[in-house]
Short mmCIF file of the C-alpha atoms (twelve columns), coordinates in Angstrom:
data_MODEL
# 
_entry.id   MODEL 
# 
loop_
_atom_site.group_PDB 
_atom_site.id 
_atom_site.type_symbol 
_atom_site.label_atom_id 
_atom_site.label_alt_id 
_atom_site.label_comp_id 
_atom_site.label_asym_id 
_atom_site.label_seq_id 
_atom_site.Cartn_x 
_atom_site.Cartn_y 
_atom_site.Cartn_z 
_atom_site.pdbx_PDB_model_num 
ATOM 1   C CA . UNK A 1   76.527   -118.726 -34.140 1 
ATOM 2   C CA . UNK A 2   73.773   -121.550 -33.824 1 
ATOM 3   C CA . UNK A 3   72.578   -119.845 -30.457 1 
ATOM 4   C CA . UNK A 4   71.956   -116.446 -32.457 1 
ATOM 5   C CA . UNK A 5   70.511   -117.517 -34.764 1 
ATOM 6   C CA . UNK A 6   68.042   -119.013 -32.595 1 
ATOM 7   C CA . UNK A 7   67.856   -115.750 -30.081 1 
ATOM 8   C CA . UNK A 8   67.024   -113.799 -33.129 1 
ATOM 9   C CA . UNK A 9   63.996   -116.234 -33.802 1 
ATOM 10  C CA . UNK A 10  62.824   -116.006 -30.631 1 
ATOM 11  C CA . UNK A 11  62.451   -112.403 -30.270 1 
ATOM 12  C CA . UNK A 12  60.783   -112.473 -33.637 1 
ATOM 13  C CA . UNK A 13  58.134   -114.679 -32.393 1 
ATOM 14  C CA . UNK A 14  57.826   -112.692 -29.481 1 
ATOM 15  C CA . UNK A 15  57.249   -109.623 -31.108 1 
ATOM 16  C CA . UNK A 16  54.688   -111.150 -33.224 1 
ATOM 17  C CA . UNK A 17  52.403   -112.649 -30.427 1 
ATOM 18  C CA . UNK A 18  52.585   -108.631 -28.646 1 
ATOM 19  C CA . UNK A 19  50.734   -108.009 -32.767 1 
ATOM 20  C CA . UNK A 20  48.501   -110.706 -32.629 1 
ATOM 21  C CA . UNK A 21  47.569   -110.273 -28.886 1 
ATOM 22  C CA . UNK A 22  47.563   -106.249 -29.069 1 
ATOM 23  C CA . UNK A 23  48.983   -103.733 -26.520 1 
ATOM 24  C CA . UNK A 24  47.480   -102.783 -23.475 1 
ATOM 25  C CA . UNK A 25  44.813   -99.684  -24.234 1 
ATOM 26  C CA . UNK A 26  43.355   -97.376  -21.927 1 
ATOM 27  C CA . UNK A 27  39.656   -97.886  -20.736 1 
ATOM 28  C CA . UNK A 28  36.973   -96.188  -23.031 1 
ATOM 29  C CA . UNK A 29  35.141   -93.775  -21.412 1 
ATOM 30  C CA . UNK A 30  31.145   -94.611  -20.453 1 
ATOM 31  C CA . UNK A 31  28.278   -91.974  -20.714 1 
ATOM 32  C CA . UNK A 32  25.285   -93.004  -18.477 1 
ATOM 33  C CA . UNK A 33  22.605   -91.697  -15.983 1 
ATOM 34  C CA . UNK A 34  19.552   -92.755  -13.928 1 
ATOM 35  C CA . UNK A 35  17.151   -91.719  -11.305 1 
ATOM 36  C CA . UNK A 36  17.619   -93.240  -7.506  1 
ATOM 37  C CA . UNK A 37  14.644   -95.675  -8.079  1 
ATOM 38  C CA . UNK A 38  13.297   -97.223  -11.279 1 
ATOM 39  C CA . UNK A 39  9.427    -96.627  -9.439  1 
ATOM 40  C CA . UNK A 40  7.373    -94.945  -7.025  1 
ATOM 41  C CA . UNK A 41  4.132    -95.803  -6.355  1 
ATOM 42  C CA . UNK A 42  1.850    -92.614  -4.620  1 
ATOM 43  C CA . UNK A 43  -0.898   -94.667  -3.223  1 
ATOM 44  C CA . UNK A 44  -4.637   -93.200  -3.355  1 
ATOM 45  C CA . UNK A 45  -5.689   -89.773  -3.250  1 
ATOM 46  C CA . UNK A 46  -8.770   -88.146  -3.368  1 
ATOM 47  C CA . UNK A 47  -9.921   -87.297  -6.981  1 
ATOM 48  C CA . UNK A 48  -10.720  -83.282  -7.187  1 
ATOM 49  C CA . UNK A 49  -8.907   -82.477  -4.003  1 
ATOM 50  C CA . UNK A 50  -5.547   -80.872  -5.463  1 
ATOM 51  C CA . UNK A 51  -2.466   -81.906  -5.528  1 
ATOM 52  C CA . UNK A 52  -1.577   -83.802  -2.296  1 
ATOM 53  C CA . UNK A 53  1.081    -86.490  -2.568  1 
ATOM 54  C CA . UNK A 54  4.966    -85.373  -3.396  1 
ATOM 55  C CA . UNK A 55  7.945    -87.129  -3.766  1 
ATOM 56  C CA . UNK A 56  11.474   -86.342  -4.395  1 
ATOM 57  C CA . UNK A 57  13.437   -88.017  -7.377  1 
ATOM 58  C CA . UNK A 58  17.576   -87.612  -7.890  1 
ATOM 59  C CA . UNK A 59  19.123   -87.899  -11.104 1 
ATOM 60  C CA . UNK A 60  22.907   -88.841  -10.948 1 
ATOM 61  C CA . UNK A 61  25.485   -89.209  -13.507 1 
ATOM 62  C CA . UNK A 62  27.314   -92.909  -13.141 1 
ATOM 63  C CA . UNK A 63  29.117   -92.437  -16.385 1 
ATOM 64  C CA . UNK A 64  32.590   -90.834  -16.844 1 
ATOM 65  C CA . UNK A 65  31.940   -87.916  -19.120 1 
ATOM 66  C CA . UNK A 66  29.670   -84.581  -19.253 1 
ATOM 67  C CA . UNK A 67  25.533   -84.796  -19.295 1 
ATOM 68  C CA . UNK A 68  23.836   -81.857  -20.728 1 
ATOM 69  C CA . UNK A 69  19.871   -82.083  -20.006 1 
ATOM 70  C CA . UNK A 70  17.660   -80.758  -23.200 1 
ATOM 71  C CA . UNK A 71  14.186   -81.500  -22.056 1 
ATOM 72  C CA . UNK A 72  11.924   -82.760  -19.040 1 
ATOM 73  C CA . UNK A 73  8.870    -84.731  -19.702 1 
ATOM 74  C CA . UNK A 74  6.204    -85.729  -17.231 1 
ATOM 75  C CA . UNK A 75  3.797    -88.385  -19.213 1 
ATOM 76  C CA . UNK A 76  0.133    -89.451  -17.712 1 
ATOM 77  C CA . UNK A 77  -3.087   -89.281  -19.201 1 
ATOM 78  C CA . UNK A 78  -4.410   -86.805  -16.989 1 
ATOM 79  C CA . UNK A 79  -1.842   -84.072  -16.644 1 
ATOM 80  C CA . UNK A 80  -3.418   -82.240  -13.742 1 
ATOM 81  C CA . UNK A 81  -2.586   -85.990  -11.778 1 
ATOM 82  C CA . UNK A 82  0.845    -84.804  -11.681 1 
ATOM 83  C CA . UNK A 83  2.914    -81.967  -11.578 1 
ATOM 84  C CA . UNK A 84  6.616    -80.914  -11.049 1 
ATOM 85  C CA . UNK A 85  6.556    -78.550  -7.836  1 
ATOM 86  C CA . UNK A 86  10.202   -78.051  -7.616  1 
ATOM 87  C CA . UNK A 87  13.454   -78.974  -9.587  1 
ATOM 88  C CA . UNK A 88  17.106   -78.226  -10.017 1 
ATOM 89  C CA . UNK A 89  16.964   -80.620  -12.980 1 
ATOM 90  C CA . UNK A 90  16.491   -77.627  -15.279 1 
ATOM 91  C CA . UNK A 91  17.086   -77.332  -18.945 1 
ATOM 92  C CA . UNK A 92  20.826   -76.817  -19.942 1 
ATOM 93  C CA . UNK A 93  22.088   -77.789  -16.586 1 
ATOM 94  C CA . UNK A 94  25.843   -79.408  -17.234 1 
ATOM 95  C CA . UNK A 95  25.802   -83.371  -14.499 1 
ATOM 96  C CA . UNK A 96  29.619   -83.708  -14.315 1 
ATOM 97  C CA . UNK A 97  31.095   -87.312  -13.677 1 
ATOM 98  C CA . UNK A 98  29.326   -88.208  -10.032 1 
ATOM 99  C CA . UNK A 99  27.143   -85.373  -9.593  1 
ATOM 100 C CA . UNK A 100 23.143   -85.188  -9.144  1 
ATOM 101 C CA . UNK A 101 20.003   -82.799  -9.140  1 
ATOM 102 C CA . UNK A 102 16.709   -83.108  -7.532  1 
ATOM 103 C CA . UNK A 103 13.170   -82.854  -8.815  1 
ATOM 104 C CA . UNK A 104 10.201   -83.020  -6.784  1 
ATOM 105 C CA . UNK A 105 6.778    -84.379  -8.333  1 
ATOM 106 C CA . UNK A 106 3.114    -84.297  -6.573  1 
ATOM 107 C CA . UNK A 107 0.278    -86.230  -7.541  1 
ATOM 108 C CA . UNK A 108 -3.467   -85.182  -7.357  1 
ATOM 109 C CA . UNK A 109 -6.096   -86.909  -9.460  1 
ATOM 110 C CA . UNK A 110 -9.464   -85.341  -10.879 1 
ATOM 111 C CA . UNK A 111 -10.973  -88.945  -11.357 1 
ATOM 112 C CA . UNK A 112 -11.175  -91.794  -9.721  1 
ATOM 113 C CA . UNK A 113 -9.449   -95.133  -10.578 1 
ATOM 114 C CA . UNK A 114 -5.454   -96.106  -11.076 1 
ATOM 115 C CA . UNK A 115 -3.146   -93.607  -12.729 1 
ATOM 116 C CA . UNK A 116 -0.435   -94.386  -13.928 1 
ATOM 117 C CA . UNK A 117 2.544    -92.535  -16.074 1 
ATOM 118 C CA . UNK A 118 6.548    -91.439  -16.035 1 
ATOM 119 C CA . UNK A 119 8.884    -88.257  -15.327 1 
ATOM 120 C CA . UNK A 120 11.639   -88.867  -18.321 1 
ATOM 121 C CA . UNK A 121 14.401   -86.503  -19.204 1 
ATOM 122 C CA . UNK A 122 16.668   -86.258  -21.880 1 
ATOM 123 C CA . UNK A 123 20.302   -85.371  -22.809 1 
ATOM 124 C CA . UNK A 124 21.133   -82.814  -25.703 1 
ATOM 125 C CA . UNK A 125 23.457   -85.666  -27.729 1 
ATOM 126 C CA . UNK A 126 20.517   -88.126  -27.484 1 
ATOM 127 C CA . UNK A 127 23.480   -89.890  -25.994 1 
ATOM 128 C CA . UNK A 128 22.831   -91.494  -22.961 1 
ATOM 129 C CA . UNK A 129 19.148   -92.678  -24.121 1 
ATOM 130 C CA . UNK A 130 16.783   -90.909  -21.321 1 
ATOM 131 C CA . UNK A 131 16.332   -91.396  -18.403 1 
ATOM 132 C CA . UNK A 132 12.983   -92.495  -16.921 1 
ATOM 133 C CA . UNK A 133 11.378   -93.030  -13.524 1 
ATOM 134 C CA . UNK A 134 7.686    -95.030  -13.515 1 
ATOM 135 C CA . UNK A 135 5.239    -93.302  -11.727 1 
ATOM 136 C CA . UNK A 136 1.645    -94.662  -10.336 1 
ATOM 137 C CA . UNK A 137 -1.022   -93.960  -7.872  1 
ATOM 138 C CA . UNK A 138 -5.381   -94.468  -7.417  1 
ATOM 139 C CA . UNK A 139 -7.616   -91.508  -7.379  1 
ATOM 140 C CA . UNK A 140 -10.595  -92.372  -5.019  1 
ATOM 141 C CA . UNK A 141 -14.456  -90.124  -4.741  1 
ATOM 142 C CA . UNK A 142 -17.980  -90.414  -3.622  1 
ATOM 143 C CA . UNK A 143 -19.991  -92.780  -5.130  1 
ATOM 144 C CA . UNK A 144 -22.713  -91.254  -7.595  1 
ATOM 145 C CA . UNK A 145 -26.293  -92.130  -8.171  1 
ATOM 146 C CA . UNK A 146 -27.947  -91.134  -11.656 1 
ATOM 147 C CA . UNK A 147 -31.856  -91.512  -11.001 1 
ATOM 148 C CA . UNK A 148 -32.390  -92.299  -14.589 1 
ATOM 149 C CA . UNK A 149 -30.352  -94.177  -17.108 1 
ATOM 150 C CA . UNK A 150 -32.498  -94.057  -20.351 1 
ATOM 151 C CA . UNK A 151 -34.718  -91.818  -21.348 1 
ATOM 152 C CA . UNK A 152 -37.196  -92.840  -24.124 1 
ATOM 153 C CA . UNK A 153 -39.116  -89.752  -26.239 1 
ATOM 154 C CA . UNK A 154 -40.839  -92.027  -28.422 1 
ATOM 155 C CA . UNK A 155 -42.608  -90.865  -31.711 1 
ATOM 156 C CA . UNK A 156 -42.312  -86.977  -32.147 1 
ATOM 157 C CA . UNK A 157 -43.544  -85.145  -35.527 1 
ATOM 158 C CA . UNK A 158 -40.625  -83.625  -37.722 1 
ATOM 159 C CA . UNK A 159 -40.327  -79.855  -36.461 1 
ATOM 160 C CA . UNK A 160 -41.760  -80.530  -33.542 1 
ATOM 161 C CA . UNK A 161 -40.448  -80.671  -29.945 1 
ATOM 162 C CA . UNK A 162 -40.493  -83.294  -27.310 1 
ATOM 163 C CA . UNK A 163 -41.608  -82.246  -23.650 1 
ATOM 164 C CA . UNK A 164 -38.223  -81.835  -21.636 1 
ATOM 165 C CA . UNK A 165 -37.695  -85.018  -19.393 1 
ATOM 166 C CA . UNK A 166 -34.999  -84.609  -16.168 1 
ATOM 167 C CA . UNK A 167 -31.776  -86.697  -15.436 1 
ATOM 168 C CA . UNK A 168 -30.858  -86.760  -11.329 1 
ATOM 169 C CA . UNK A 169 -27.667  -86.883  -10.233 1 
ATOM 170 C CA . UNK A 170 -27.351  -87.315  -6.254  1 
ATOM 171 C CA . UNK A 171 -23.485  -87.650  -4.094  1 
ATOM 172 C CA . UNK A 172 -23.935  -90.398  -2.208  1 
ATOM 173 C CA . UNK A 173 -21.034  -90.115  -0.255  1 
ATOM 174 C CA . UNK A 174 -19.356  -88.018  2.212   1 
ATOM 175 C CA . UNK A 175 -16.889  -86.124  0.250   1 
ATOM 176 C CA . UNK A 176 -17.764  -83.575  -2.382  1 
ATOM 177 C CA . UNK A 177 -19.133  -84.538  -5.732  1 
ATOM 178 C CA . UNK A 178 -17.467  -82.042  -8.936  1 
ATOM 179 C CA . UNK A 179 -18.838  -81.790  -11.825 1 
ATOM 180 C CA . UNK A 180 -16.452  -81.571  -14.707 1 
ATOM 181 C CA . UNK A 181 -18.784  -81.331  -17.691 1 
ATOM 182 C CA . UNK A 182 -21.763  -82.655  -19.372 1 
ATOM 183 C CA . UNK A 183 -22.630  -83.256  -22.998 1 
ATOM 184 C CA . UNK A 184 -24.061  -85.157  -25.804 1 
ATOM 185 C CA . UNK A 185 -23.455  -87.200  -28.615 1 
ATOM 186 C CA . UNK A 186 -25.544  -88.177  -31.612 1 
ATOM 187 C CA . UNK A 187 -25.393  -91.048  -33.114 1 
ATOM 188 C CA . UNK A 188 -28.157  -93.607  -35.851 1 
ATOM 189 C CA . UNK A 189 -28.875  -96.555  -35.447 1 
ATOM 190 C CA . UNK A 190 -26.981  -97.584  -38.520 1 
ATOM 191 C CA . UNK A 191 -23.554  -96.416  -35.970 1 
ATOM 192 C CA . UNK A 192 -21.984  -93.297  -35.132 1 
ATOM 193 C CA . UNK A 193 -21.656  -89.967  -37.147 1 
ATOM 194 C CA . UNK A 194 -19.670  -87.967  -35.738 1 
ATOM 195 C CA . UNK A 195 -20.943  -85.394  -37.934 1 
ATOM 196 C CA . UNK A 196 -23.925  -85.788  -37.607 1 
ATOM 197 C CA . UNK A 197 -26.073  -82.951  -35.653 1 
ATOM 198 C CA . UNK A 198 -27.936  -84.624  -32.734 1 
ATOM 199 C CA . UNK A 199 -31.773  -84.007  -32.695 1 
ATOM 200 C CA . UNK A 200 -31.284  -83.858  -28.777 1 
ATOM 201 C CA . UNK A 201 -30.167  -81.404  -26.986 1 
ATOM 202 C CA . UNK A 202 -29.573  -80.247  -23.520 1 
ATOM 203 C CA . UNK A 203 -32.454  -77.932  -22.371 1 
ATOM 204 C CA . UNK A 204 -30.803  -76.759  -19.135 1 
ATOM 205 C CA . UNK A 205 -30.677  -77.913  -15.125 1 
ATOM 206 C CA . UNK A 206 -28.203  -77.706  -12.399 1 
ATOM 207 C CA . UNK A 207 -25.969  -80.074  -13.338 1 
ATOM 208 C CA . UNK A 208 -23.081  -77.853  -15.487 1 
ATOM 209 C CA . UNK A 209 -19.696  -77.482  -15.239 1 
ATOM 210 C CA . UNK A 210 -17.779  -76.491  -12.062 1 
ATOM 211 C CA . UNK A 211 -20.515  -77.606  -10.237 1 
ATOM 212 C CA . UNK A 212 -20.195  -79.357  -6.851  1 
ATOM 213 C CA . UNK A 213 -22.323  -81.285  -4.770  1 
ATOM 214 C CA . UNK A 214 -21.730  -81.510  -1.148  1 
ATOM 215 C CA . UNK A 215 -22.919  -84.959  0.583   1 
ATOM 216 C CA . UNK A 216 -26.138  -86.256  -0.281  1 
ATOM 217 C CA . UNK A 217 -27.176  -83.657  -2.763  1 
ATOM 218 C CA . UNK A 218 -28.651  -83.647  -6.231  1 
ATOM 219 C CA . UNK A 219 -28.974  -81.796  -9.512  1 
ATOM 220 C CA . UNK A 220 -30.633  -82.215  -12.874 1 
ATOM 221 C CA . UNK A 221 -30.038  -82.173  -16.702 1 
ATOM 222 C CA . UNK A 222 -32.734  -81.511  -18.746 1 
ATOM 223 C CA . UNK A 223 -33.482  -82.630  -22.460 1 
ATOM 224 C CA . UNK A 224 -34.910  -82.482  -25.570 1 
ATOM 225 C CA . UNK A 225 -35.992  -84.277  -28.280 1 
ATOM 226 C CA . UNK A 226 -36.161  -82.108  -31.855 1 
ATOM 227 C CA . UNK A 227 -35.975  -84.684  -34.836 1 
ATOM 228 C CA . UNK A 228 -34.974  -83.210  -38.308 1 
ATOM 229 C CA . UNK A 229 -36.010  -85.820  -40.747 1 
ATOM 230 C CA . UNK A 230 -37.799  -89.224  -40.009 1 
ATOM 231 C CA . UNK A 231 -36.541  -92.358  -38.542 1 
ATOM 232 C CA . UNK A 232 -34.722  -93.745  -35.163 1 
ATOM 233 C CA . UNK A 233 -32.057  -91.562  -33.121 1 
ATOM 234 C CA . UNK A 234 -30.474  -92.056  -30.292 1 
ATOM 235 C CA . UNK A 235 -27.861  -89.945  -27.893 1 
ATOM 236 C CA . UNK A 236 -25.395  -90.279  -24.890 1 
ATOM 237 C CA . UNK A 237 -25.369  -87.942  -22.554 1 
ATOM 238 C CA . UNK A 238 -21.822  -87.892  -20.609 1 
ATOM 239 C CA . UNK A 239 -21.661  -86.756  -17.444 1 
ATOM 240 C CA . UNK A 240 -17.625  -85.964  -16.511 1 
ATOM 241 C CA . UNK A 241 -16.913  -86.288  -12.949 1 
ATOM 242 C CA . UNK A 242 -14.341  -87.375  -9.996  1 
ATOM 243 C CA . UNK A 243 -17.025  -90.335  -8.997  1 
ATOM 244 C CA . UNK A 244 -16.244  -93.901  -7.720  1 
ATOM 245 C CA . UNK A 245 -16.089  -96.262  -9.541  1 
ATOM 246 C CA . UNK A 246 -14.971  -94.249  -12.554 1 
ATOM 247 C CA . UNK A 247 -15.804  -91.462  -15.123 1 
ATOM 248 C CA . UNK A 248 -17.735  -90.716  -17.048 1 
ATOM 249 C CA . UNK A 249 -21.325  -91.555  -15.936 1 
ATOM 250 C CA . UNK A 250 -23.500  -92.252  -19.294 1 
ATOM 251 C CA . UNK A 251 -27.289  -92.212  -19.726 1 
ATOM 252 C CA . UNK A 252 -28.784  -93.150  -23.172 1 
ATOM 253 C CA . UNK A 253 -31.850  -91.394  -24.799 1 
ATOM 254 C CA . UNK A 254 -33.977  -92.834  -27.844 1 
ATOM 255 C CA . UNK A 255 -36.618  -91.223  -30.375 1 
ATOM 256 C CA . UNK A 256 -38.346  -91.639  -33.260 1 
ATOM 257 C CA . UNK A 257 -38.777  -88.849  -35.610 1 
ATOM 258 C CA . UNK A 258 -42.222  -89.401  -37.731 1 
ATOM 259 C CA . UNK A 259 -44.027  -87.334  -40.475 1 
ATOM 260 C CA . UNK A 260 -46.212  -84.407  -39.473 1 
ATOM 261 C CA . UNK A 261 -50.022  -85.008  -39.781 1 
ATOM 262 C CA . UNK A 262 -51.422  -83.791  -43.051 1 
ATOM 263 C CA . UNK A 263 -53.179  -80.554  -43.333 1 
ATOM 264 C CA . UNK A 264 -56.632  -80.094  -41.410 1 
ATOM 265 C CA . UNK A 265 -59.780  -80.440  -44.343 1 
ATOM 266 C CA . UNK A 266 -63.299  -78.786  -44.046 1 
ATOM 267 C CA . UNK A 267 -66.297  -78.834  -46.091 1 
ATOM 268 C CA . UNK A 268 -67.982  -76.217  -47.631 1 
ATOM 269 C CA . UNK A 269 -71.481  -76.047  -48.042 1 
ATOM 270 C CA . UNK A 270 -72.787  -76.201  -51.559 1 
ATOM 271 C CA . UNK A 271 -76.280  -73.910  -53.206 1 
ATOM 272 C CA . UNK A 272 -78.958  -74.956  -55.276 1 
ATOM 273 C CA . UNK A 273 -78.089  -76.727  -58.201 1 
ATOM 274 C CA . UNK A 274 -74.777  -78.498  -57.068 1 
ATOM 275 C CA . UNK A 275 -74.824  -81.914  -57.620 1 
ATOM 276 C CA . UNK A 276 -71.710  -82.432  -54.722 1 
ATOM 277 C CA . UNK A 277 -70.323  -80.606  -51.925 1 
ATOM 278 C CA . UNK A 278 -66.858  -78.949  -52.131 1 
ATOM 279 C CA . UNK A 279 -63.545  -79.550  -50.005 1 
ATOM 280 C CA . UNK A 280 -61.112  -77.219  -49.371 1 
ATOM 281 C CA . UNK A 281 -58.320  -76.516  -46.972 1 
ATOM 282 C CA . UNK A 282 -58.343  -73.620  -44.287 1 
ATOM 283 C CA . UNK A 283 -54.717  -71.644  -43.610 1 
ATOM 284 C CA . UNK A 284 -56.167  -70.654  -40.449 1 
ATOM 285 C CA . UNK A 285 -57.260  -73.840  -39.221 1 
ATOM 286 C CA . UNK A 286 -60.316  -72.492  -38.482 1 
ATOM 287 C CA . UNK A 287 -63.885  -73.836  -40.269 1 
ATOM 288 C CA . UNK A 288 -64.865  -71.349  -43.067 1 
ATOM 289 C CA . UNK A 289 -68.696  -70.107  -42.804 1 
ATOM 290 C CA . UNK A 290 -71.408  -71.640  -44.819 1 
ATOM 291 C CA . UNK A 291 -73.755  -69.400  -47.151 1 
ATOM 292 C CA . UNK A 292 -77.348  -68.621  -45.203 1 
ATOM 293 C CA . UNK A 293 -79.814  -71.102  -46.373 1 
ATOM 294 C CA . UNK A 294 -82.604  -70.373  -48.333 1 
ATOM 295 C CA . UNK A 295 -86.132  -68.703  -46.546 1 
ATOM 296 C CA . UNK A 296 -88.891  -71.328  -46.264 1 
ATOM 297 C CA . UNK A 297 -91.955  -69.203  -48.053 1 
ATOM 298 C CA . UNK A 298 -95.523  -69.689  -46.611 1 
ATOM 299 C CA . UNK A 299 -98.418  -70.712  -48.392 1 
ATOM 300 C CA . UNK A 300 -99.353  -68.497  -51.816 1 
ATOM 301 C CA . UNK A 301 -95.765  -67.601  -52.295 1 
ATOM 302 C CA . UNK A 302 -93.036  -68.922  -53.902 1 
ATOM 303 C CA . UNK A 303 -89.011  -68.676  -53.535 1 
ATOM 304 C CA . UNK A 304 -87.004  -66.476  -56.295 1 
ATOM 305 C CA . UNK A 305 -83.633  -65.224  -56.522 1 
ATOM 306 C CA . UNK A 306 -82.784  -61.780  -57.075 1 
ATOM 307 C CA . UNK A 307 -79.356  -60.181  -57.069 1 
ATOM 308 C CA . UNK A 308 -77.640  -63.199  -55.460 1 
ATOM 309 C CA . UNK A 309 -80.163  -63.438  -52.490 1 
ATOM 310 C CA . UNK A 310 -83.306  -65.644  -51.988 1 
ATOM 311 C CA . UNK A 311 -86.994  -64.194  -51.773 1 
ATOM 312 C CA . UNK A 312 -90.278  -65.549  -51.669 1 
ATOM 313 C CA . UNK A 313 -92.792  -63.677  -53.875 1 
ATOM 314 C CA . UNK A 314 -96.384  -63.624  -53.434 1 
ATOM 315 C CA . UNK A 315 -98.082  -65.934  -56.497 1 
ATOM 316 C CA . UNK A 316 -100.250 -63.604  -58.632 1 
ATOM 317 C CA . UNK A 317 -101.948 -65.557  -61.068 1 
ATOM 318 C CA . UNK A 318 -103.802 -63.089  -63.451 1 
ATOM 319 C CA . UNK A 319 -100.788 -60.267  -63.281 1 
ATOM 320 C CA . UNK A 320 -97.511  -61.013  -63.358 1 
ATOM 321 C CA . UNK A 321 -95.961  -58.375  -61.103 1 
ATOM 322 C CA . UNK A 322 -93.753  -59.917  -58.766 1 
ATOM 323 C CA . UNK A 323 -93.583  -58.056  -55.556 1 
ATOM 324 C CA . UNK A 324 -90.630  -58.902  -53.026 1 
ATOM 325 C CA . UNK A 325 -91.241  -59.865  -49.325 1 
ATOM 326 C CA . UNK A 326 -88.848  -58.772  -46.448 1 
ATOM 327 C CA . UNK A 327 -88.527  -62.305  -45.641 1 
ATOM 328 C CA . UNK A 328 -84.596  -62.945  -45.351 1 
# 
């Protein structure tokens, strides 16, 4: 009865430590992806030549349940560096357990200088986070000469108009030279305004956009100098291109806006009688005419005025009829 009573307790304390241990459970299913390699590097291209460089990236599903794809991203600051030639990786596409899909990416920098950025893509749940691949490369070009690399105006009259001075820009290299784009920003010397309208301005020249220089040639950007209102200015004028060392090449300008010069003043001549001359302004510019000056009268005559004109008049002592002389 003893031995029972202690069977009994034993199987109770067995069935307790199965509790407090817990029963065998299956294994919980994982959801996961990733790409065949975390990086790729695409090494140097030349900047403006198209896309060149390709590479081929696999996506696989290492988890145990269903991917469904919602999106594709391709990050880099320039997006004409890279682009997605080819993929199987599209939108909506189902990755069962073990399976994969391709996408092919080519690089082809407009600039010069490292690049660097990331093909990502993204499941519907949000659930496995994305999955990302780090992409890099260099963008290499001609190196670029800029003749000048400040231009000063100096002091030019509100209203008025600078002469045009010329910027050169010259491909110093061997491969071609593109122009992306040129402009101007104005700016006080108190910092920039961005909304502030620029008393220079770009007058014309070769230089534009789409333009591209072959080896060892040139072309120009003109400006202008137009102040508004008194005081200092200054501008930059960018020049966008796929250049070595890098992009953009800047060249600064500088002004000075001062007040017109007053109006022009003549003198007017004054007749008999007029203690001071008169001054008085001319629209025209042009000197206004002074009145004839009086005739100088001979001997036994004397000078009169008659009708707003000057005469001399013979003297006639014992009459005094005055008789007029055709003198002018």
């Amino acid at each position: 009865m003893h031995w029972r009573k202690r069977e009994s307790r034993i199987w109770t304390i067995c069935a307790l430590l199965v509790i407090a241990i817990g029963a065998p459970t299956a294994e919980a299913a994982t959801t996961s992806w990733e790409f065949d390699t975390p990086s790729y590097d695409f090494g140097e291209a030349p900047a403006g030549g198209g896309l060149t460089e390709s590479h081929e990236f696999q996506l696989m599903n290492t988890g145990d349940t269903s991917i469904t794809i919602s999106q594709t991203v391709l990050g880099l600051p320039e997006k004409e560096a890279l682009a997605v030639t080819e993929s199987a990786c599209l939108k909506g596409l189902v990755l069962e357990p073990g399976s994969s899909c391709r996408t092919v990416v080519a690089f082809g920098p407009i600039t010069s200088g490292p690049k660097t950025g990331y093909l990502k893509f993204k499941s519907l749940s949000e659930d496995p986070p994305p999955a990302e691949v780090r992409l890099e490369g260099e963008g290499f070009g001609p190196p670029i000469g800029i003749e000048a690399e400040r231009l000063e105006f100096g002091s030019i009259a509100v209203g008025a108009t600078s002469p045009v001075q010329t910027i050169t820009v010259e491909n110093r290299g061997s491969s071609p030279l593109r122009i992306y784009g040129v402009s101007a920003a104005g700016w006080d010397y108190e910092g920039w305004t961005l909304e502030y309208a620029s008393p220079f301005h770009l007058a014309g020249g070769s230089c534009k956009e789409g333009e591209v220089l072959t080896a060892f040639a040139d072309c120009t950007i003109e400006a202008l100098f137009t102040p508004s209102k008194e005081g200092s200015f200054g501008s930059i004028i960018s020049i966008s291109d796929n250049a070595s060392p890098g992009s953009p090449q800047t060249v600064q300008l500088t002004g000075k806006g001062v007040a017109p010069p007053p109006p022009t003043s003549i003198s007017v001549g004054a007749g008999p009688g007029t203690s001071s001359n008169a001054s008085a302004s001319s629209p025209s510019g042009q000197r206004a005419k002074s009145p004839p000056a009086p005739p100088h009268c001979g001997r036994g005559r004397r000078l009169e005025k008659f009708k707003g004109r000057y005469h001399c008049v013979r003297r006639m002592p014992k009459h005094h009829h005055r008789r007029r002389s055709n003198a002018a």
